[in-house]
């Protein structure tokens, strides 16, 4: 089976022949027809996460999939051969840049009826991230004010729409060329991050979804109302994340140390910081799919690559210039 694998950290992926997936009794075997490209793929390849997400190399890469079920485990009850599905596989089952992948049924949902396979393949990780930030951790309520950084990106395009669906007033940061685009998605206030300082323009926000980090994270703490919260998806990780993943006490201390500076800053300001590392959920994907089918959420696919262009596609991650998501497709 053809796949694109990481053989060493910080080196380009390699095309290789790999063994066929092993299908467990609770797994479905999916013929990959679309695989979304995500910043986390590049973070993993670069070694940025290897201290707390080590992989046994070589590792097939890819975190999003849409395709057709071509095999089912003995105990699978909700899915059947021929179903068109999408998923964000759990991290130890990663590997969507391949011809086929076995995914635990709990991580899988039928694709939205109104979405193409390319759109369905673009959704899982970014939509789950938005959902877990705004609904699960953020508990966004009608009338609250939410700031979403990088609003024209993969997470941002979905998060703006979801926050508006939840009844929030939404601000976002983008480059000048994307201002009209994010207003069409529902943004109420838009800051051109290249020419404006969002800290000088925004104040009193209930929640910030930060996908940038660094100075942007520190400034985000200062635009919150007392009791507000920043949810960061690029780090630094915190001790709560370490506990959720069952890390040993040493790694818990490491995670706590990594986030100590930002947590101290947050405490001084009377606000909070939480790190989010998205977890798979077929149930949440079904709720997201229902919103897509009713028109509340629109997947945004900015570029489509052929499966043979996967190396080029992965190398493009992080360079920007694409609205929404880039997707690799396979006939």
Tab-separated table of C-alpha atoms in Angstrom:
chain	number	residue	atom	x	y	z
A	1	UNK	CA	0.000	0.000	0.000
A	2	UNK	CA	1.331	3.445	-0.948
A	3	UNK	CA	1.733	6.007	1.809
A	4	UNK	CA	3.737	9.078	2.782
A	5	UNK	CA	5.779	8.488	5.915
A	6	UNK	CA	7.971	10.339	8.379
A	7	UNK	CA	11.265	8.426	8.629
A	8	UNK	CA	13.139	11.060	10.649
A	9	UNK	CA	12.058	14.196	12.457
A	10	UNK	CA	12.819	17.450	10.617
A	11	UNK	CA	13.212	15.698	7.246
A	12	UNK	CA	10.769	15.632	4.306
A	13	UNK	CA	8.228	12.831	4.160
A	14	UNK	CA	9.070	9.840	2.021
A	15	UNK	CA	6.769	7.923	-0.308
A	16	UNK	CA	6.905	4.253	0.602
A	17	UNK	CA	5.159	0.906	0.436
A	18	UNK	CA	3.747	0.046	3.859
A	19	UNK	CA	1.798	-2.941	5.224
A	20	UNK	CA	-1.970	-3.009	4.888
A	21	UNK	CA	-3.804	-1.685	7.975
A	22	UNK	CA	-4.780	-4.187	10.659
A	23	UNK	CA	-8.554	-3.955	11.181
A	24	UNK	CA	-9.553	-4.531	14.801
A	25	UNK	CA	-12.960	-5.731	15.900
A	26	UNK	CA	-14.135	-2.140	16.572
A	27	UNK	CA	-12.477	-0.638	13.462
A	28	UNK	CA	-13.658	0.314	10.014
A	29	UNK	CA	-11.313	0.172	7.032
A	30	UNK	CA	-11.621	3.363	4.989
A	31	UNK	CA	-10.569	3.798	1.368
A	32	UNK	CA	-9.011	7.256	1.585
A	33	UNK	CA	-10.504	9.678	-0.931
A	34	UNK	CA	-9.625	12.974	0.762
A	35	UNK	CA	-7.187	13.920	3.522
A	36	UNK	CA	-7.010	17.376	5.049
A	37	UNK	CA	-3.682	19.106	5.643
A	38	UNK	CA	-3.147	20.512	9.135
A	39	UNK	CA	-0.534	22.599	10.919
A	40	UNK	CA	-0.238	19.783	13.469
A	41	UNK	CA	1.164	17.553	10.715
A	42	UNK	CA	4.055	19.953	10.265
A	43	UNK	CA	4.480	20.362	14.029
A	44	UNK	CA	4.840	16.601	14.363
A	45	UNK	CA	7.230	16.295	11.413
A	46	UNK	CA	9.412	19.108	12.731
A	47	UNK	CA	9.708	17.422	16.117
A	48	UNK	CA	7.968	20.250	17.985
A	49	UNK	CA	5.741	17.790	19.848
A	50	UNK	CA	8.059	14.816	20.239
A	51	UNK	CA	8.654	15.430	23.963
A	52	UNK	CA	5.040	14.523	24.716
A	53	UNK	CA	3.929	12.875	21.437
A	54	UNK	CA	6.699	10.426	20.536
A	55	UNK	CA	6.215	8.185	17.514
A	56	UNK	CA	7.842	4.936	16.549
A	57	UNK	CA	9.336	5.722	13.151
A	58	UNK	CA	8.627	5.296	10.299
A	59	UNK	CA	5.171	6.776	10.800
A	60	UNK	CA	2.504	7.294	8.143
A	61	UNK	CA	1.374	10.919	8.418
A	62	UNK	CA	-2.014	12.615	8.096
A	63	UNK	CA	-4.714	13.550	10.620
A	64	UNK	CA	-7.959	13.943	8.610
A	65	UNK	CA	-9.756	11.478	6.363
A	66	UNK	CA	-12.874	11.202	4.252
A	67	UNK	CA	-13.668	8.172	2.169
A	68	UNK	CA	-15.653	4.977	1.780
A	69	UNK	CA	-15.908	2.099	4.244
A	70	UNK	CA	-14.514	-1.052	2.568
A	71	UNK	CA	-14.179	-3.251	5.647
A	72	UNK	CA	-15.735	-3.530	9.117
A	73	UNK	CA	-14.594	-5.211	12.316
A	74	UNK	CA	-16.644	-7.987	13.887
A	75	UNK	CA	-18.140	-5.746	16.604
A	76	UNK	CA	-18.927	-2.679	14.471
A	77	UNK	CA	-22.670	-2.013	14.529
A	78	UNK	CA	-23.315	1.565	13.391
A	79	UNK	CA	-21.363	1.634	10.117
A	80	UNK	CA	-21.528	-0.557	7.029
A	81	UNK	CA	-19.711	-1.301	3.799
A	82	UNK	CA	-20.179	1.512	1.312
A	83	UNK	CA	-20.798	4.254	3.877
A	84	UNK	CA	-19.107	7.552	3.083
A	85	UNK	CA	-17.473	8.744	6.290
A	86	UNK	CA	-14.970	11.186	7.752
A	87	UNK	CA	-12.803	11.141	10.859
A	88	UNK	CA	-9.901	12.528	12.841
A	89	UNK	CA	-8.183	9.295	13.950
A	90	UNK	CA	-6.713	9.122	17.433
A	91	UNK	CA	-3.058	10.106	17.477
A	92	UNK	CA	-1.668	6.590	17.850
A	93	UNK	CA	-3.669	5.600	14.750
A	94	UNK	CA	-2.597	8.559	12.615
A	95	UNK	CA	-1.922	7.870	8.935
A	96	UNK	CA	-4.389	9.361	6.451
A	97	UNK	CA	-1.748	10.134	3.784
A	98	UNK	CA	-2.190	6.576	2.538
A	99	UNK	CA	-4.469	4.584	0.288
A	100	UNK	CA	-6.339	2.994	3.218
A	101	UNK	CA	-6.587	3.436	6.973
A	102	UNK	CA	-8.238	1.538	9.830
A	103	UNK	CA	-10.071	3.857	12.245
A	104	UNK	CA	-11.862	3.061	15.508
A	105	UNK	CA	-15.603	3.364	14.948
A	106	UNK	CA	-15.921	5.789	17.899
A	107	UNK	CA	-13.867	8.334	15.938
A	108	UNK	CA	-15.916	8.052	12.728
A	109	UNK	CA	-19.093	9.755	11.507
A	110	UNK	CA	-21.030	9.648	8.270
A	111	UNK	CA	-19.968	12.607	6.182
A	112	UNK	CA	-22.466	15.504	5.962
A	113	UNK	CA	-24.927	14.773	3.177
A	114	UNK	CA	-24.468	18.209	1.608
A	115	UNK	CA	-20.651	18.131	1.687
A	116	UNK	CA	-18.375	16.809	-1.022
A	117	UNK	CA	-15.707	14.301	-0.041
A	118	UNK	CA	-13.112	17.083	-0.321
A	119	UNK	CA	-15.136	19.263	2.064
A	120	UNK	CA	-15.710	16.340	4.415
A	121	UNK	CA	-11.980	15.601	4.421
A	122	UNK	CA	-11.211	19.215	5.317
A	123	UNK	CA	-13.433	19.260	8.391
A	124	UNK	CA	-12.566	16.786	11.146
A	125	UNK	CA	-9.559	18.250	12.964
A	126	UNK	CA	-10.393	21.944	12.515
A	127	UNK	CA	-14.092	21.511	13.229
A	128	UNK	CA	-13.408	19.382	16.313
A	129	UNK	CA	-10.890	21.995	17.466
A	130	UNK	CA	-13.440	24.776	17.106
A	131	UNK	CA	-16.127	22.706	18.828
A	132	UNK	CA	-13.925	21.676	21.748
A	133	UNK	CA	-12.643	25.233	22.220
A	134	UNK	CA	-15.981	27.023	21.985
A	135	UNK	CA	-18.468	24.434	23.254
A	136	UNK	CA	-16.563	21.946	25.412
A	137	UNK	CA	-13.993	24.217	27.099
A	138	UNK	CA	-15.368	27.684	26.387
A	139	UNK	CA	-19.096	27.078	27.001
A	140	UNK	CA	-19.847	30.055	24.765
A	141	UNK	CA	-23.268	31.578	25.452
A	142	UNK	CA	-25.439	33.989	23.457
A	143	UNK	CA	-24.280	37.574	23.849
A	144	UNK	CA	-20.712	36.748	24.802
A	145	UNK	CA	-17.758	38.267	22.953
A	146	UNK	CA	-15.249	35.944	21.289
A	147	UNK	CA	-11.955	36.780	19.576
A	148	UNK	CA	-10.681	34.256	17.042
A	149	UNK	CA	-7.168	34.732	15.720
A	150	UNK	CA	-6.234	33.811	12.118
A	151	UNK	CA	-9.845	33.907	11.028
A	152	UNK	CA	-9.146	32.996	7.393
A	153	UNK	CA	-7.324	29.782	8.309
A	154	UNK	CA	-8.601	26.255	8.751
A	155	UNK	CA	-9.671	26.524	12.394
A	156	UNK	CA	-10.620	30.192	12.099
A	157	UNK	CA	-13.101	29.816	9.246
A	158	UNK	CA	-15.058	27.161	11.146
A	159	UNK	CA	-14.704	28.820	14.562
A	160	UNK	CA	-16.132	32.143	13.318
A	161	UNK	CA	-19.201	30.393	11.957
A	162	UNK	CA	-19.653	28.209	15.038
A	163	UNK	CA	-19.292	31.151	17.428
A	164	UNK	CA	-21.946	33.072	15.478
A	165	UNK	CA	-24.222	30.012	15.559
A	166	UNK	CA	-23.788	29.956	19.346
A	167	UNK	CA	-24.938	33.585	19.498
A	168	UNK	CA	-21.617	35.280	20.209
A	169	UNK	CA	-20.316	38.589	18.919
A	170	UNK	CA	-17.151	37.698	17.010
A	171	UNK	CA	-13.921	39.563	16.358
A	172	UNK	CA	-11.068	38.147	14.307
A	173	UNK	CA	-7.591	38.985	13.028
A	174	UNK	CA	-6.661	38.573	9.357
A	175	UNK	CA	-4.619	40.228	6.635
A	176	UNK	CA	-6.268	43.046	4.696
A	177	UNK	CA	-7.106	40.850	1.709
A	178	UNK	CA	-9.293	38.598	3.850
A	179	UNK	CA	-11.380	41.240	5.610
A	180	UNK	CA	-14.426	40.940	3.355
A	181	UNK	CA	-14.119	37.142	3.328
A	182	UNK	CA	-14.311	36.761	7.123
A	183	UNK	CA	-17.147	39.292	7.319
A	184	UNK	CA	-19.058	36.995	4.958
A	185	UNK	CA	-18.409	34.146	7.402
A	186	UNK	CA	-19.990	36.223	10.170
A	187	UNK	CA	-17.223	38.223	11.852
A	188	UNK	CA	-18.547	41.405	13.456
A	189	UNK	CA	-15.180	43.120	14.041
A	190	UNK	CA	-12.092	42.535	11.905
A	191	UNK	CA	-8.526	43.617	12.699
A	192	UNK	CA	-5.844	43.780	9.992
A	193	UNK	CA	-3.023	42.251	12.019
A	194	UNK	CA	-0.319	43.609	9.685
A	195	UNK	CA	-1.342	47.232	10.120
A	196	UNK	CA	-3.332	47.317	13.359
A	197	UNK	CA	-2.735	46.211	16.949
A	198	UNK	CA	-5.713	44.211	18.162
A	199	UNK	CA	-4.791	44.947	21.800
A	200	UNK	CA	-5.378	48.659	21.177
A	201	UNK	CA	-8.732	48.066	19.469
A	202	UNK	CA	-10.413	45.288	21.457
A	203	UNK	CA	-11.351	44.973	25.130
A	204	UNK	CA	-13.712	43.109	27.420
A	205	UNK	CA	-13.774	39.758	25.596
A	206	UNK	CA	-15.048	36.594	27.253
A	207	UNK	CA	-12.966	34.135	25.248
A	208	UNK	CA	-10.008	34.146	22.877
A	209	UNK	CA	-9.141	31.224	20.600
A	210	UNK	CA	-5.411	31.567	19.958
A	211	UNK	CA	-3.750	29.699	17.108
A	212	UNK	CA	-0.689	31.964	16.903
A	213	UNK	CA	1.049	31.902	20.288
A	214	UNK	CA	3.993	34.015	21.458
A	215	UNK	CA	3.331	37.742	21.710
A	216	UNK	CA	-0.182	37.264	20.322
A	217	UNK	CA	-1.001	34.973	23.245
A	218	UNK	CA	0.322	37.482	25.789
A	219	UNK	CA	-1.662	40.324	24.224
A	220	UNK	CA	-4.768	38.141	24.112
A	221	UNK	CA	-4.722	37.856	27.905
A	222	UNK	CA	-5.017	41.638	28.084
A	223	UNK	CA	-8.145	41.951	25.924
A	224	UNK	CA	-10.173	39.686	28.202
A	225	UNK	CA	-12.679	40.831	30.819
A	226	UNK	CA	-11.933	39.685	34.382
A	227	UNK	CA	-12.707	35.965	34.522
A	228	UNK	CA	-12.216	35.541	30.770
A	229	UNK	CA	-10.201	32.789	29.181
A	230	UNK	CA	-7.681	32.206	26.401
A	231	UNK	CA	-7.719	28.761	24.845
A	232	UNK	CA	-4.449	28.098	23.037
A	233	UNK	CA	-4.065	25.424	20.381
A	234	UNK	CA	-0.369	25.901	19.579
A	235	UNK	CA	0.860	25.895	23.161
A	236	UNK	CA	2.434	26.062	25.527
A	237	UNK	CA	0.903	22.839	26.925
A	238	UNK	CA	-0.137	22.826	30.578
A	239	UNK	CA	-0.382	20.358	33.450
A	240	UNK	CA	-4.094	19.751	32.808
A	241	UNK	CA	-3.220	18.538	29.316
A	242	UNK	CA	-0.603	16.202	30.811
A	243	UNK	CA	-3.174	14.779	33.223
A	244	UNK	CA	-5.739	14.289	30.457
A	245	UNK	CA	-3.207	12.266	28.460
A	246	UNK	CA	-2.130	10.223	31.471
A	247	UNK	CA	1.473	11.421	31.413
A	248	UNK	CA	3.840	10.467	34.179
A	249	UNK	CA	4.612	12.928	37.025
A	250	UNK	CA	7.874	14.064	35.446
A	251	UNK	CA	6.169	15.064	32.199
A	252	UNK	CA	3.410	16.751	34.179
A	253	UNK	CA	6.035	18.928	35.831
A	254	UNK	CA	7.605	19.659	32.422
A	255	UNK	CA	4.237	20.704	30.986
A	256	UNK	CA	3.553	22.888	34.012
A	257	UNK	CA	6.938	24.565	33.601
A	258	UNK	CA	6.377	25.232	29.907
A	259	UNK	CA	3.183	27.136	30.627
A	260	UNK	CA	4.220	28.742	33.926
A	261	UNK	CA	4.979	32.176	32.445
A	262	UNK	CA	1.662	32.577	30.654
A	263	UNK	CA	-0.272	31.183	33.623
A	264	UNK	CA	1.393	33.701	35.947
A	265	UNK	CA	0.528	36.521	33.554
A	266	UNK	CA	-3.067	35.306	33.368
A	267	UNK	CA	-3.372	35.084	37.166
A	268	UNK	CA	-2.118	38.664	37.587
A	269	UNK	CA	-4.797	39.848	35.164
A	270	UNK	CA	-7.576	37.815	36.759
A	271	UNK	CA	-8.048	35.663	33.654
A	272	UNK	CA	-7.243	32.085	32.663
A	273	UNK	CA	-5.215	30.174	30.091
A	274	UNK	CA	-5.939	26.625	28.902
A	275	UNK	CA	-4.180	24.510	26.298
A	276	UNK	CA	-6.284	22.436	23.914
A	277	UNK	CA	-5.002	19.395	22.092
A	278	UNK	CA	-7.937	18.192	20.034
A	279	UNK	CA	-9.292	14.717	20.716
A	280	UNK	CA	-11.205	12.523	18.242
A	281	UNK	CA	-14.977	12.244	18.578
A	282	UNK	CA	-17.420	10.690	16.152
A	283	UNK	CA	-20.297	12.032	18.271
A	284	UNK	CA	-19.073	15.617	17.920
A	285	UNK	CA	-18.524	15.130	14.186
A	286	UNK	CA	-22.150	14.048	13.864
A	287	UNK	CA	-23.290	17.253	15.581
A	288	UNK	CA	-20.984	19.290	13.353
A	289	UNK	CA	-22.286	17.468	10.280
A	290	UNK	CA	-25.859	18.356	11.228
A	291	UNK	CA	-24.866	22.021	11.336
A	292	UNK	CA	-23.263	21.698	7.901
A	293	UNK	CA	-26.409	20.108	6.469
A	294	UNK	CA	-28.644	22.855	7.905
A	295	UNK	CA	-26.359	25.560	6.465
A	296	UNK	CA	-24.988	26.888	9.773
A	297	UNK	CA	-21.424	25.819	8.935
A	298	UNK	CA	-19.737	25.952	5.543
A	299	UNK	CA	-16.504	24.045	4.934
A	300	UNK	CA	-13.875	26.198	3.224
A	301	UNK	CA	-11.480	24.344	0.907
A	302	UNK	CA	-8.867	26.720	-0.456
A	303	UNK	CA	-6.742	24.297	-2.457
A	304	UNK	CA	-6.906	20.693	-3.623
A	305	UNK	CA	-3.843	18.549	-4.328
A	306	UNK	CA	-3.690	15.157	-6.032
A	307	UNK	CA	-2.452	12.234	-3.906
A	308	UNK	CA	0.753	12.179	-5.961
A	309	UNK	CA	1.381	15.784	-4.859
A	310	UNK	CA	1.282	14.954	-1.140
A	311	UNK	CA	4.948	15.852	-0.586
A	312	UNK	CA	4.434	19.259	-2.182
A	313	UNK	CA	1.217	19.718	-0.213
A	314	UNK	CA	2.842	18.955	3.140
A	315	UNK	CA	5.732	21.291	2.373
A	316	UNK	CA	3.182	24.088	1.809
A	317	UNK	CA	1.812	23.800	5.360
A	318	UNK	CA	2.528	26.903	7.372
A	319	UNK	CA	3.328	29.103	4.386
A	320	UNK	CA	-0.113	30.699	4.474
A	321	UNK	CA	-1.974	32.158	1.535
A	322	UNK	CA	-4.769	29.562	1.572
A	323	UNK	CA	-8.235	30.362	2.830
A	324	UNK	CA	-9.606	27.560	4.950
A	325	UNK	CA	-8.072	24.167	4.333
A	326	UNK	CA	-5.918	22.460	1.740
A	327	UNK	CA	-6.875	18.870	0.939
A	328	UNK	CA	-5.174	15.938	-0.758
A	329	UNK	CA	-7.538	13.842	-2.850
A	330	UNK	CA	-7.343	10.367	-4.343
A	331	UNK	CA	-9.704	8.995	-6.965
